[in-house]
mmCIF file of C-alpha atoms in Angstrom:
data_model
loop_
_atom_site.group_PDB
_atom_site.id
_atom_site.type_symbol
_atom_site.label_atom_id
_atom_site.label_comp_id
_atom_site.label_asym_id
_atom_site.label_seq_id
_atom_site.Cartn_x
_atom_site.Cartn_y
_atom_site.Cartn_z
ATOM 1 C CA MET A 1 35.817 5.545 -1.741
ATOM 2 C CA THR A 2 33.672 5.072 -4.841
ATOM 3 C CA ASP A 3 31.406 7.881 -5.995
ATOM 4 C CA ILE A 4 27.911 7.778 -4.539
ATOM 5 C CA ARG A 5 25.232 7.153 -7.186
ATOM 6 C CA ASN A 6 21.857 8.838 -6.806
ATOM 7 C CA LEU A 7 18.704 8.587 -8.903
ATOM 8 C CA ILE A 8 17.136 12.016 -9.349
ATOM 9 C CA ASN A 9 16.008 11.798 -12.983
ATOM 10 C CA ILE A 10 15.627 8.804 -15.301
ATOM 11 C CA THR A 11 18.401 10.274 -17.472
ATOM 12 C CA ASP A 12 20.848 9.675 -14.594
ATOM 13 C CA LEU A 13 20.840 6.072 -15.859
ATOM 14 C CA THR A 14 22.263 4.934 -19.169
ATOM 15 C CA VAL A 15 20.230 2.633 -21.398
ATOM 16 C CA ALA A 16 22.678 -0.154 -20.515
ATOM 17 C CA GLU A 17 22.067 0.452 -16.802
ATOM 18 C CA ILE A 18 18.285 0.407 -17.298
ATOM 19 C CA ASP A 19 18.615 -2.879 -19.171
ATOM 20 C CA GLN A 20 20.774 -4.194 -16.314
ATOM 21 C CA LEU A 21 18.136 -3.211 -13.739
ATOM 22 C CA ILE A 22 15.427 -4.966 -15.764
ATOM 23 C CA ALA A 23 17.581 -8.104 -15.992
ATOM 24 C CA THR A 24 18.166 -8.043 -12.215
ATOM 25 C CA ALA A 25 14.443 -7.581 -11.550
ATOM 26 C CA ASP A 26 13.677 -10.604 -13.725
ATOM 27 C CA ASP A 27 16.341 -12.660 -11.923
ATOM 28 C CA ILE A 28 14.825 -11.682 -8.560
ATOM 29 C CA VAL A 29 11.508 -13.195 -9.698
ATOM 30 C CA GLU A 30 13.208 -16.334 -11.049
ATOM 31 C CA ASN A 31 15.526 -16.870 -8.055
ATOM 32 C CA PRO A 32 13.994 -15.157 -5.001
ATOM 33 C CA LYS A 33 15.978 -17.228 -2.478
ATOM 34 C CA ASP A 34 19.221 -15.801 -3.837
ATOM 35 C CA TYR A 35 18.108 -12.337 -2.722
ATOM 36 C CA GLN A 36 16.215 -12.885 0.530
ATOM 37 C CA SER A 37 19.121 -11.895 2.796
ATOM 38 C CA ILE A 38 21.338 -9.968 0.388
ATOM 39 C CA CYS A 39 20.686 -6.668 2.218
ATOM 40 C CA ALA A 40 20.919 -8.060 5.744
ATOM 41 C CA HIS A 41 21.904 -5.337 8.247
ATOM 42 C CA LYS A 42 21.205 -2.589 5.682
ATOM 43 C CA LYS A 43 18.556 0.044 6.330
ATOM 44 C CA LEU A 44 16.380 2.002 3.882
ATOM 45 C CA ALA A 45 14.868 5.299 5.068
ATOM 46 C CA THR A 46 11.615 6.283 3.354
ATOM 47 C CA LEU A 47 11.126 10.024 3.835
ATOM 48 C CA PHE A 48 7.709 10.887 2.425
ATOM 49 C CA PHE A 49 6.824 14.532 2.894
ATOM 50 C CA GLU A 50 3.767 13.824 0.680
ATOM 51 C CA PRO A 51 1.244 10.965 0.917
ATOM 52 C CA SER A 52 1.879 7.802 -1.089
ATOM 53 C CA THR A 53 0.566 4.263 -1.242
ATOM 54 C CA ARG A 54 2.308 2.318 -4.018
ATOM 55 C CA THR A 55 5.653 4.093 -4.076
ATOM 56 C CA ARG A 56 6.287 4.090 -0.336
ATOM 57 C CA LEU A 57 4.967 0.596 0.347
ATOM 58 C CA SER A 58 6.727 -0.916 -2.667
ATOM 59 C CA PHE A 59 10.038 0.561 -1.493
ATOM 60 C CA GLU A 60 9.461 -0.842 1.976
ATOM 61 C CA ALA A 61 8.387 -4.247 0.652
ATOM 62 C CA ALA A 62 11.414 -4.248 -1.640
ATOM 63 C CA MET A 63 13.899 -3.701 1.187
ATOM 64 C CA LEU A 64 12.184 -6.201 3.462
ATOM 65 C CA GLU A 65 12.254 -8.887 0.753
ATOM 66 C CA LEU A 66 15.980 -8.222 0.324
ATOM 67 C CA GLY A 67 16.460 -8.966 4.016
ATOM 68 C CA GLY A 68 17.007 -5.352 5.044
ATOM 69 C CA SER A 69 15.193 -3.052 7.442
ATOM 70 C CA ILE A 70 13.172 0.122 7.003
ATOM 71 C CA LEU A 71 12.600 3.341 8.914
ATOM 72 C CA GLY A 72 11.105 6.696 8.050
ATOM 73 C CA PHE A 73 7.857 8.647 7.982
ATOM 74 C CA SER A 74 4.786 8.828 5.745
ATOM 75 C CA SER A 75 3.931 12.534 5.988
ATOM 76 C CA ALA A 76 5.652 15.814 6.795
ATOM 77 C CA ASN A 77 3.366 16.206 9.813
ATOM 78 C CA SER A 78 4.894 13.143 11.437
ATOM 79 C CA SER A 79 8.456 14.461 11.109
ATOM 80 C CA SER A 80 10.368 17.452 12.469
ATOM 81 C CA ALA A 81 9.481 19.270 9.248
ATOM 82 C CA ALA A 82 6.277 20.130 11.129
ATOM 83 C CA LYS A 83 8.503 22.053 13.573
ATOM 84 C CA GLY A 84 10.240 23.887 10.753
ATOM 85 C CA GLU A 85 13.298 21.671 10.241
ATOM 86 C CA SER A 86 14.900 22.104 6.816
ATOM 87 C CA VAL A 87 15.246 19.312 4.258
ATOM 88 C CA SER A 88 19.011 19.716 4.538
ATOM 89 C CA ASP A 89 19.026 19.086 8.283
ATOM 90 C CA THR A 90 16.591 16.170 8.012
ATOM 91 C CA ILE A 91 18.731 14.474 5.371
ATOM 92 C CA GLN A 92 22.000 14.984 7.238
ATOM 93 C CA THR A 93 20.414 13.428 10.306
ATOM 94 C CA VAL A 94 18.787 10.462 8.572
ATOM 95 C CA GLY A 95 22.028 9.772 6.682
ATOM 96 C CA CYS A 96 23.487 8.844 10.061
ATOM 97 C CA TYR A 97 20.903 6.081 10.500
ATOM 98 C CA ALA A 98 20.413 4.480 7.072
ATOM 99 C CA GLU A 99 22.507 3.258 4.148
ATOM 100 C CA ILE A 100 20.086 4.538 1.466
ATOM 101 C CA ILE A 101 17.221 7.050 1.346
ATOM 102 C CA ALA A 102 14.059 7.184 -0.781
ATOM 103 C CA MET A 103 12.468 10.607 -0.617
ATOM 104 C CA ARG A 104 9.236 12.230 -1.879
ATOM 105 C CA HIS A 105 8.810 15.963 -1.538
ATOM 106 C CA PRO A 106 6.311 18.527 -2.917
ATOM 107 C CA LYS A 107 9.065 20.968 -3.941
ATOM 108 C CA GLU A 108 10.842 20.464 -7.263
ATOM 109 C CA GLY A 109 14.563 20.017 -6.768
ATOM 110 C CA ALA A 110 14.383 18.904 -3.127
ATOM 111 C CA PRO A 111 16.107 15.552 -3.878
ATOM 112 C CA ILE A 112 18.999 17.419 -5.530
ATOM 113 C CA VAL A 113 19.481 19.439 -2.352
ATOM 114 C CA ALA A 114 19.253 16.210 -0.343
ATOM 115 C CA SER A 115 21.933 14.525 -2.462
ATOM 116 C CA GLN A 116 24.313 17.394 -1.699
ATOM 117 C CA ARG A 117 23.862 17.011 2.054
ATOM 118 C CA THR A 118 24.588 13.327 2.628
ATOM 119 C CA THR A 119 26.990 10.573 1.649
ATOM 120 C CA VAL A 120 24.329 7.888 1.219
ATOM 121 C CA PRO A 121 22.447 7.309 -2.075
ATOM 122 C CA ILE A 122 19.290 9.367 -2.600
ATOM 123 C CA ILE A 123 16.378 8.014 -4.644
ATOM 124 C CA ASN A 124 13.885 10.577 -5.878
ATOM 125 C CA ALA A 125 10.450 9.084 -5.179
ATOM 126 C CA GLY A 126 8.746 12.116 -6.718
ATOM 127 C CA ASP A 127 9.449 15.838 -6.418
ATOM 128 C CA GLY A 128 6.412 17.979 -7.164
ATOM 129 C CA GLY A 129 5.646 18.136 -10.884
ATOM 130 C CA HIS A 130 9.277 17.453 -11.737
ATOM 131 C CA PHE A 131 10.509 13.836 -11.866
ATOM 132 C CA HIS A 132 9.404 10.374 -10.742
ATOM 133 C CA PRO A 133 12.164 8.102 -12.078
ATOM 134 C CA THR A 134 11.235 4.926 -10.213
ATOM 135 C CA GLN A 135 7.733 5.086 -11.695
ATOM 136 C CA THR A 136 9.370 5.280 -15.117
ATOM 137 C CA LEU A 137 11.547 2.257 -14.320
ATOM 138 C CA THR A 138 8.360 0.478 -13.243
ATOM 139 C CA ASP A 139 6.698 1.394 -16.548
ATOM 140 C CA LEU A 140 9.681 0.201 -18.591
ATOM 141 C CA LEU A 141 9.863 -3.129 -16.744
ATOM 142 C CA THR A 142 6.122 -3.665 -17.230
ATOM 143 C CA ILE A 143 6.331 -2.915 -20.951
ATOM 144 C CA LYS A 144 9.360 -5.188 -21.362
ATOM 145 C CA ARG A 145 7.620 -8.053 -19.567
ATOM 146 C CA LYS A 146 4.404 -7.623 -21.540
ATOM 147 C CA LYS A 147 5.906 -6.916 -24.970
ATOM 148 C CA GLY A 148 9.351 -8.492 -24.753
ATOM 149 C CA ARG A 149 10.907 -5.260 -26.047
ATOM 150 C CA LEU A 150 11.158 -1.505 -25.513
ATOM 151 C CA SER A 151 11.454 -0.574 -29.180
ATOM 152 C CA ASP A 152 9.348 -0.720 -32.356
ATOM 153 C CA MET A 153 5.964 0.217 -30.904
ATOM 154 C CA THR A 154 3.307 2.928 -30.781
ATOM 155 C CA VAL A 155 2.713 4.400 -27.323
ATOM 156 C CA GLY A 156 -0.414 6.415 -26.564
ATOM 157 C CA VAL A 157 -0.357 8.683 -23.522
ATOM 158 C CA CYS A 158 -3.752 9.997 -22.472
ATOM 159 C CA GLY A 159 -5.097 12.586 -20.052
ATOM 160 C CA ASP A 160 -3.190 15.347 -18.288
ATOM 161 C CA LEU A 161 -0.067 15.540 -20.442
ATOM 162 C CA LYS A 162 0.818 19.087 -19.362
ATOM 163 C CA PHE A 163 1.378 18.547 -15.651
ATOM 164 C CA GLY A 164 1.833 14.758 -15.510
ATOM 165 C CA ARG A 165 5.402 14.038 -14.351
ATOM 166 C CA THR A 166 5.005 10.321 -15.087
ATOM 167 C CA VAL A 167 4.156 11.054 -18.727
ATOM 168 C CA HIS A 168 7.126 13.376 -19.246
ATOM 169 C CA SER A 169 9.563 10.877 -17.727
ATOM 170 C CA LEU A 170 8.160 7.956 -19.728
ATOM 171 C CA ILE A 171 8.449 9.838 -23.027
ATOM 172 C CA GLU A 172 11.981 10.939 -22.179
ATOM 173 C CA ALA A 173 12.996 7.383 -21.352
ATOM 174 C CA MET A 174 11.425 5.769 -24.410
ATOM 175 C CA LEU A 175 12.973 8.316 -26.769
ATOM 176 C CA ARG A 176 16.215 6.436 -26.124
ATOM 177 C CA TYR A 177 14.879 3.273 -27.748
ATOM 178 C CA PRO A 178 14.548 2.904 -31.539
ATOM 179 C CA ASN A 179 11.353 3.310 -33.559
ATOM 180 C CA VAL A 180 8.964 4.322 -30.785
ATOM 181 C CA LYS A 181 6.041 6.424 -32.017
ATOM 182 C CA PHE A 182 3.953 8.557 -29.670
ATOM 183 C CA VAL A 183 0.283 9.479 -29.857
ATOM 184 C CA LEU A 184 -0.525 12.336 -27.475
ATOM 185 C CA ILE A 185 -4.191 12.206 -26.422
ATOM 186 C CA SER A 186 -5.426 15.200 -24.443
ATOM 187 C CA PRO A 187 -7.641 18.262 -24.475
ATOM 188 C CA GLU A 188 -5.975 21.368 -25.874
ATOM 189 C CA GLU A 189 -5.701 22.799 -22.357
ATOM 190 C CA LEU A 190 -3.583 19.857 -21.159
ATOM 191 C CA GLN A 191 -1.298 19.151 -24.111
ATOM 192 C CA VAL A 192 2.304 18.057 -23.684
ATOM 193 C CA PRO A 193 4.501 21.138 -23.061
ATOM 194 C CA ASP A 194 6.380 22.550 -26.041
ATOM 195 C CA TYR A 195 9.768 21.580 -24.611
ATOM 196 C CA MET A 196 8.705 17.909 -24.613
ATOM 197 C CA LYS A 197 7.517 18.210 -28.218
ATOM 198 C CA GLU A 198 10.916 19.679 -29.114
ATOM 199 C CA LYS A 199 12.667 16.750 -27.430
ATOM 200 C CA MET A 200 10.615 14.259 -29.436
ATOM 201 C CA THR A 201 11.306 16.114 -32.677
ATOM 202 C CA GLN A 202 15.031 16.463 -31.951
ATOM 203 C CA ALA A 203 15.230 12.745 -31.186
ATOM 204 C CA GLY A 204 13.693 12.005 -34.584
ATOM 205 C CA ALA A 205 10.621 10.349 -33.073
ATOM 206 C CA GLN A 206 7.269 10.364 -34.835
ATOM 207 C CA TRP A 207 4.470 11.907 -32.786
ATOM 208 C CA THR A 208 0.911 13.080 -33.337
ATOM 209 C CA GLU A 209 -1.701 14.860 -31.217
ATOM 210 C CA VAL A 210 -5.375 13.920 -31.056
ATOM 211 C CA GLU A 211 -8.188 15.148 -28.817
ATOM 212 C CA LYS A 212 -10.273 11.969 -28.578
ATOM 213 C CA LEU A 213 -9.199 8.577 -27.313
ATOM 214 C CA GLU A 214 -11.251 6.857 -30.005
ATOM 215 C CA ASP A 215 -9.202 8.559 -32.731
ATOM 216 C CA ALA A 216 -6.037 6.775 -31.594
ATOM 217 C CA MET A 217 -7.175 3.461 -30.134
ATOM 218 C CA GLY A 218 -6.681 1.170 -33.117
ATOM 219 C CA SER A 219 -3.029 2.058 -33.675
ATOM 220 C CA LEU A 220 -1.720 1.616 -30.121
ATOM 221 C CA ASP A 221 0.517 -1.081 -28.660
ATOM 222 C CA ILE A 222 0.643 0.664 -25.252
ATOM 223 C CA LEU A 223 -2.028 2.915 -23.745
ATOM 224 C CA TYR A 224 -0.799 4.922 -20.752
ATOM 225 C CA MET A 225 -3.775 6.478 -18.968
ATOM 226 C CA THR A 226 -3.647 9.424 -16.564
ATOM 227 C CA ARG A 227 -6.348 11.467 -14.858
ATOM 228 C CA VAL A 228 -7.889 14.561 -16.420
ATOM 229 C CA GLN A 229 -8.292 16.932 -13.487
ATOM 230 C CA LYS A 230 -11.243 19.279 -13.377
ATOM 231 C CA GLU A 231 -9.215 21.914 -11.540
ATOM 232 C CA ARG A 232 -6.866 22.300 -14.541
ATOM 233 C CA PHE A 233 -9.617 23.859 -16.666
ATOM 234 C CA PHE A 234 -10.416 27.554 -16.769
ATOM 235 C CA ASN A 235 -13.895 26.848 -18.105
ATOM 236 C CA GLU A 236 -16.119 24.215 -16.491
ATOM 237 C CA ALA A 237 -18.124 23.883 -19.720
ATOM 238 C CA ASP A 238 -14.964 22.737 -21.536
ATOM 239 C CA TYR A 239 -14.327 20.133 -18.850
ATOM 240 C CA ILE A 240 -17.883 18.792 -19.085
ATOM 241 C CA ARG A 241 -17.617 18.684 -22.888
ATOM 242 C CA LEU A 242 -14.380 16.689 -22.841
ATOM 243 C CA LYS A 243 -14.267 14.626 -19.666
ATOM 244 C CA ASP A 244 -16.025 11.507 -21.010
ATOM 245 C CA SER A 245 -13.537 11.329 -23.906
ATOM 246 C CA TYR A 246 -10.907 10.257 -21.393
ATOM 247 C CA ILE A 247 -12.785 7.524 -19.556
ATOM 248 C CA LEU A 248 -11.622 4.153 -20.838
ATOM 249 C CA ASP A 249 -14.389 1.545 -20.960
ATOM 250 C CA LEU A 250 -15.021 -1.715 -22.792
ATOM 251 C CA GLU A 251 -16.866 0.071 -25.584
ATOM 252 C CA LYS A 252 -13.814 2.191 -26.435
ATOM 253 C CA LEU A 253 -11.618 -0.928 -26.257
ATOM 254 C CA GLN A 254 -13.551 -2.620 -29.058
ATOM 255 C CA ALA A 255 -11.365 -0.814 -31.584
ATOM 256 C CA ALA A 256 -8.112 -1.715 -29.807
ATOM 257 C CA LYS A 257 -5.571 -4.365 -30.722
ATOM 258 C CA GLU A 258 -5.961 -7.731 -29.004
ATOM 259 C CA ASP A 259 -2.455 -7.429 -27.571
ATOM 260 C CA LEU A 260 -2.788 -3.825 -26.365
ATOM 261 C CA THR A 261 -1.232 -3.221 -22.923
ATOM 262 C CA ILE A 262 -3.091 -0.732 -20.693
ATOM 263 C CA LEU A 263 -0.994 1.042 -18.059
ATOM 264 C CA HIS A 264 -1.767 3.622 -15.370
ATOM 265 C CA PRO A 265 0.588 4.925 -12.659
ATOM 266 C CA LEU A 266 -2.345 4.899 -10.193
ATOM 267 C CA PRO A 267 -4.207 6.028 -8.206
ATOM 268 C CA ARG A 268 -7.121 6.170 -10.604
ATOM 269 C CA VAL A 269 -10.363 8.006 -9.982
ATOM 270 C CA ASN A 270 -12.798 7.323 -12.809
ATOM 271 C CA GLU A 271 -10.611 7.449 -15.923
ATOM 272 C CA ILE A 272 -10.599 3.652 -16.279
ATOM 273 C CA SER A 273 -13.933 1.945 -15.731
ATOM 274 C CA VAL A 274 -13.727 -0.953 -13.263
ATOM 275 C CA GLU A 275 -15.211 -3.188 -15.973
ATOM 276 C CA VAL A 276 -11.841 -2.946 -17.756
ATOM 277 C CA ASP A 277 -10.035 -4.558 -14.794
ATOM 278 C CA LYS A 278 -10.992 -8.069 -15.945
ATOM 279 C CA ASP A 279 -9.879 -7.455 -19.525
ATOM 280 C CA PRO A 280 -6.613 -9.355 -20.207
ATOM 281 C CA ARG A 281 -5.130 -6.174 -21.674
ATOM 282 C CA ALA A 282 -5.349 -4.356 -18.317
ATOM 283 C CA ALA A 283 -1.874 -4.378 -16.755
ATOM 284 C CA TYR A 284 -1.979 -1.585 -14.158
ATOM 285 C CA PHE A 285 -2.087 -3.832 -11.075
ATOM 286 C CA PHE A 286 0.634 -6.034 -12.586
ATOM 287 C CA GLN A 287 2.484 -2.738 -13.073
ATOM 288 C CA ALA A 288 2.275 -2.126 -9.315
ATOM 289 C CA LEU A 289 3.893 -5.526 -8.706
ATOM 290 C CA CYS A 290 6.641 -4.694 -11.189
ATOM 291 C CA GLY A 291 7.288 -1.570 -9.117
ATOM 292 C CA LYS A 292 8.429 -3.698 -6.179
ATOM 293 C CA HIS A 293 10.751 -5.812 -8.328
ATOM 294 C CA ILE A 294 12.453 -2.881 -10.067
ATOM 295 C CA ARG A 295 12.920 -1.048 -6.769
ATOM 296 C CA MET A 296 14.595 -4.153 -5.342
ATOM 297 C CA ALA A 297 16.975 -4.101 -8.299
ATOM 298 C CA LEU A 298 17.589 -0.358 -7.896
ATOM 299 C CA ILE A 299 18.413 -0.632 -4.186
ATOM 300 C CA LEU A 300 21.020 -3.285 -4.973
ATOM 301 C CA PHE A 301 22.450 -1.218 -7.827
ATOM 302 C CA LEU A 302 22.833 1.967 -5.789
ATOM 303 C CA LEU A 303 24.314 0.093 -2.838
ATOM 304 C CA GLY A 304 26.760 -1.704 -5.148
ATOM 305 C CA ILE A 305 25.583 -5.131 -3.989
ATOM 306 C CA GLU A 306 25.777 -8.050 -6.423
ATOM 307 C CA LYS A 307 24.394 -11.551 -6.121
ATOM 308 C CA LYS A 308 27.035 -14.117 -5.236
ATOM 309 C CA ALA A 309 27.832 -16.544 -8.021
#
């Protein structure tokens, strides 16, 4: 029996494997009929102990478009976790019913525990403030489709860079590609953690920190927006002073490159004005579509299923 592959962290995949997943996702778009029954009689379990819109529904749409079936739950309250069942017992049970499991859980490390309790592949669909590798794959596919490359660019990440798991995973992934510069845009209270700064420095990447979005806009090829959360501040006056600096609107975009790509993992609250949605540089809803395609490719990869020649 071959070893079971899981996806807990983006670093579980080599660069070559990420490139392979992107190529498969592109082939799915080009040749959808070749994939419409490739997972017939296979079942994906989506175990979401936390609420989700894009991640859960894109996984389910992905499996359905591959010809497979889905089962699972969308909140802990609708599972036996509400009765006190452990993650270990839930996973061992569901592994009897499905060939692959996508799991979101509020506790960091829960997917690692899950992977040790079953013989079917586990996909981490987000574990607390830890990892969200399929969002990172989504981001990489979107950037590749928009820019044609994953190297030689300046990436601005803006907002809550201290607690944002999507930001940490994206930086970690893009450090593996050559000549990627990072501009870290956040209030002092929400700066990227020191360990991430050390990773960037050790990888030989250029990075700078700025407090205002306007100070970085003109140099960026990618702008990755996240939400600045009021509850992260100790002082409400500091939040009021800074909050408008992190709302992207058409006025701030005047200084941006014409081929800037604007990304956001969603959901947004008010950090991107709705007037930006019609700007051709806005790619966050296209990003959501890319999420379905890359998850289709990932399901096939982890199940060891290849398209017939």
